[in-house]
Amino acid sequence: MISLGVVFSRLLQTVKLERDAFVWMDFNDRATGDAAILVVTTQILLTLGRGTSLISLIHPFTLVQVLLGGLFFWVVYSGALYVVSRHLFDATGHYAIYLRITGFAYPTLLLVVFTAILLNSPLFALLLGGAWFVLIVANGLTYTVDLGMQKAVAAAIGGYILVVIVQAIFGSIWLF
């Protein structure tokens, strides 16, 4: 049974960059499922925030596309982060901890929607939301896989660059 109170309490700790949340993620296998719930919920809220109507979102094909898009980003970004951290910076840790950190950082991307609404600047909104996401991921890496902050930030940004490359490749494949 999933206790959402625990999930949101750990999410709040993560957003506040508290060490306890990241240590909990490292030692609790259940955190991977909790991270998946946060990714799916955030993806639905991001889609609604971008102007998709609730009726359109309920359509099965749209809903599956939205959810798969969020889960794809989560899994691929975590994998890219793992590769960069392990192979460029000799970090420790298993793939699961990268999934957990990324999943718990994912809700910070909602800042993109709120900033875009308030400031009417999509680029600034993307930078602000992305910066907070990178900061949380980097902070989590410092606690769980023994990277210094500079290397952790470089790994978080490097992971994002790899995701953009993978998405560009898959995007060009779908054109044919």
Tab-separated table of C-alpha atoms in Angstrom:
chain	number	residue	atom	x	y	z
A	1	MET	CA	0.000	0.000	0.000
A	2	ILE	CA	1.343	3.392	-0.977
A	3	SER	CA	1.133	6.133	1.589
A	4	LEU	CA	0.973	9.388	-0.335
A	5	GLY	CA	1.724	11.336	2.835
A	6	VAL	CA	5.183	9.757	2.950
A	7	VAL	CA	5.745	10.429	-0.746
A	8	PHE	CA	4.802	14.113	-0.466
A	9	SER	CA	6.782	14.500	2.738
A	10	ARG	CA	9.892	13.126	0.979
A	11	LEU	CA	9.132	15.291	-2.053
A	12	LEU	CA	9.035	18.370	0.159
A	13	GLN	CA	12.341	17.354	1.740
A	14	THR	CA	13.818	16.868	-1.730
A	15	VAL	CA	12.663	20.280	-2.921
A	16	LYS	CA	14.183	21.806	0.221
A	17	LEU	CA	17.426	19.930	-0.590
A	18	GLU	CA	17.428	18.071	2.728
A	19	ARG	CA	19.937	15.263	3.027
A	20	ASP	CA	17.460	12.885	4.722
A	21	ALA	CA	15.342	12.593	1.568
A	22	PHE	CA	18.278	11.505	-0.560
A	23	VAL	CA	19.536	9.046	2.056
A	24	TRP	CA	16.001	7.594	2.259
A	25	MET	CA	15.979	7.214	-1.546
A	26	ASP	CA	19.304	5.420	-1.420
A	27	PHE	CA	18.161	2.808	1.092
A	28	ASN	CA	14.473	2.382	0.255
A	29	ASP	CA	13.613	0.296	-2.813
A	30	ARG	CA	10.034	1.557	-2.646
A	31	ALA	CA	11.262	5.025	-3.590
A	32	THR	CA	11.523	3.981	-7.248
A	33	GLY	CA	7.777	3.365	-7.428
A	34	ASP	CA	7.137	6.607	-5.570
A	35	ALA	CA	9.319	8.424	-8.099
A	36	ALA	CA	7.297	6.890	-10.953
A	37	ILE	CA	4.082	8.171	-9.350
A	38	LEU	CA	5.584	11.664	-9.128
A	39	VAL	CA	6.685	11.565	-12.778
A	40	VAL	CA	3.246	10.465	-14.011
A	41	THR	CA	1.402	13.017	-11.867
A	42	THR	CA	3.758	15.812	-12.903
A	43	GLN	CA	3.466	14.902	-16.566
A	44	ILE	CA	-0.332	15.112	-16.397
A	45	LEU	CA	-0.158	18.488	-14.625
A	46	LEU	CA	2.403	19.791	-17.145
A	47	THR	CA	0.129	18.774	-20.011
A	48	LEU	CA	-2.866	20.485	-18.434
A	49	GLY	CA	-0.721	23.551	-17.694
A	50	ARG	CA	0.295	23.800	-21.331
A	51	GLY	CA	-3.342	24.196	-22.330
A	52	THR	CA	-4.522	20.687	-23.117
A	53	SER	CA	-8.113	20.296	-22.013
A	54	LEU	CA	-9.088	17.635	-19.497
A	55	ILE	CA	-11.447	16.109	-22.054
A	56	SER	CA	-8.602	15.795	-24.581
A	57	LEU	CA	-6.343	14.308	-21.934
A	58	ILE	CA	-8.890	11.627	-21.049
A	59	HIS	CA	-8.703	10.277	-24.603
A	60	PRO	CA	-6.734	7.007	-24.251
A	61	PHE	CA	-4.249	7.696	-27.053
A	62	THR	CA	-3.479	11.169	-25.762
A	63	LEU	CA	-3.125	9.956	-22.189
A	64	VAL	CA	-0.818	7.099	-23.175
A	65	GLN	CA	1.287	9.438	-25.316
A	66	VAL	CA	1.601	11.960	-22.473
A	67	LEU	CA	2.493	9.322	-19.890
A	68	LEU	CA	4.963	7.535	-22.142
A	69	GLY	CA	6.622	10.862	-22.952
A	70	GLY	CA	7.198	11.601	-19.274
A	71	LEU	CA	8.334	8.083	-18.463
A	72	PHE	CA	10.636	8.076	-21.509
A	73	PHE	CA	12.310	11.294	-20.373
A	74	TRP	CA	12.633	9.960	-16.825
A	75	VAL	CA	14.204	6.642	-17.810
A	76	VAL	CA	16.469	8.047	-20.536
A	77	TYR	CA	17.601	11.029	-18.458
A	78	SER	CA	18.367	8.740	-15.517
A	79	GLY	CA	20.336	6.446	-17.827
A	80	ALA	CA	22.235	9.341	-19.346
A	81	LEU	CA	22.955	10.720	-15.881
A	82	TYR	CA	24.172	7.279	-14.809
A	83	VAL	CA	26.483	6.985	-17.833
A	84	VAL	CA	27.952	10.459	-17.390
A	85	SER	CA	28.393	10.054	-13.628
A	86	ARG	CA	29.857	6.562	-13.756
A	87	HIS	CA	32.031	6.800	-16.846
A	88	LEU	CA	33.165	10.421	-16.857
A	89	PHE	CA	33.332	11.138	-13.143
A	90	ASP	CA	33.832	7.637	-11.651
A	91	ALA	CA	30.836	7.937	-9.352
A	92	THR	CA	29.351	5.046	-7.436
A	93	GLY	CA	25.768	3.864	-7.156
A	94	HIS	CA	23.330	1.739	-9.081
A	95	TYR	CA	20.940	2.875	-11.801
A	96	ALA	CA	18.004	2.730	-9.362
A	97	ILE	CA	19.288	5.629	-7.257
A	98	TYR	CA	19.581	7.770	-10.378
A	99	LEU	CA	15.963	6.907	-11.223
A	100	ARG	CA	14.843	7.862	-7.720
A	101	ILE	CA	16.683	11.184	-7.632
A	102	THR	CA	15.430	12.163	-11.083
A	103	GLY	CA	11.878	11.096	-10.268
A	104	PHE	CA	11.755	13.137	-7.092
A	105	ALA	CA	13.275	16.149	-8.894
A	106	TYR	CA	10.777	15.893	-11.768
A	107	PRO	CA	7.929	17.847	-10.084
A	108	THR	CA	10.130	20.941	-10.030
A	109	LEU	CA	9.501	21.156	-13.772
A	110	LEU	CA	6.030	22.437	-12.868
A	111	LEU	CA	7.821	25.719	-12.217
A	112	VAL	CA	8.106	26.014	-15.995
A	113	VAL	CA	4.318	26.276	-16.300
A	114	PHE	CA	3.900	28.755	-13.434
A	115	THR	CA	6.783	30.959	-14.590
A	116	ALA	CA	5.530	30.984	-18.179
A	117	ILE	CA	2.082	32.073	-16.993
A	118	LEU	CA	3.379	34.800	-14.691
A	119	LEU	CA	6.187	36.205	-16.830
A	120	ASN	CA	4.999	35.259	-20.323
A	121	SER	CA	8.562	34.228	-21.210
A	122	PRO	CA	8.829	30.553	-22.195
A	123	LEU	CA	12.630	30.654	-22.465
A	124	PHE	CA	13.072	32.164	-18.983
A	125	ALA	CA	10.536	29.692	-17.607
A	126	LEU	CA	12.420	26.770	-19.131
A	127	LEU	CA	15.739	28.008	-17.758
A	128	LEU	CA	14.362	28.602	-14.270
A	129	GLY	CA	12.525	25.273	-14.042
A	130	GLY	CA	15.460	23.424	-15.566
A	131	ALA	CA	17.933	25.075	-13.196
A	132	TRP	CA	15.976	23.964	-10.137
A	133	PHE	CA	15.708	20.445	-11.557
A	134	VAL	CA	19.480	20.317	-12.198
A	135	LEU	CA	20.204	21.687	-8.714
A	136	ILE	CA	18.099	18.994	-7.033
A	137	VAL	CA	19.626	16.220	-9.147
A	138	ALA	CA	23.144	17.507	-8.490
A	139	ASN	CA	22.450	17.829	-4.773
A	140	GLY	CA	21.155	14.264	-4.692
A	141	LEU	CA	24.269	13.014	-6.467
A	142	THR	CA	26.517	14.657	-3.896
A	143	TYR	CA	24.800	12.745	-1.092
A	144	THR	CA	24.270	9.365	-2.735
A	145	VAL	CA	27.064	8.701	-5.237
A	146	ASP	CA	29.944	10.683	-3.732
A	147	LEU	CA	30.386	13.387	-6.357
A	148	GLY	CA	31.483	16.911	-5.580
A	149	MET	CA	28.982	19.645	-6.415
A	150	GLN	CA	30.819	20.809	-9.551
A	151	LYS	CA	30.993	17.296	-10.979
A	152	ALA	CA	27.398	16.623	-9.958
A	153	VAL	CA	26.173	19.754	-11.776
A	154	ALA	CA	28.259	18.811	-14.817
A	155	ALA	CA	26.780	15.292	-14.738
A	156	ALA	CA	23.219	16.643	-14.446
A	157	ILE	CA	23.741	19.000	-17.383
A	158	GLY	CA	25.621	16.332	-19.367
A	159	GLY	CA	22.747	13.912	-18.826
A	160	TYR	CA	20.325	16.487	-20.172
A	161	ILE	CA	22.494	17.055	-23.256
A	162	LEU	CA	22.498	13.302	-23.920
A	163	VAL	CA	18.689	13.209	-23.590
A	164	VAL	CA	18.365	16.001	-26.145
A	165	ILE	CA	20.599	14.028	-28.523
A	166	VAL	CA	18.575	10.824	-28.007
A	167	GLN	CA	15.294	12.696	-28.508
A	168	ALA	CA	16.656	14.290	-31.700
A	169	ILE	CA	17.644	10.868	-33.012
A	170	PHE	CA	14.289	9.297	-32.174
A	171	GLY	CA	12.479	12.362	-33.503
A	172	SER	CA	14.226	12.040	-36.851
A	173	ILE	CA	13.474	8.301	-36.965
A	174	TRP	CA	9.747	8.923	-36.462
A	175	LEU	CA	9.750	11.279	-39.456
A	176	PHE	CA	10.290	8.369	-41.852
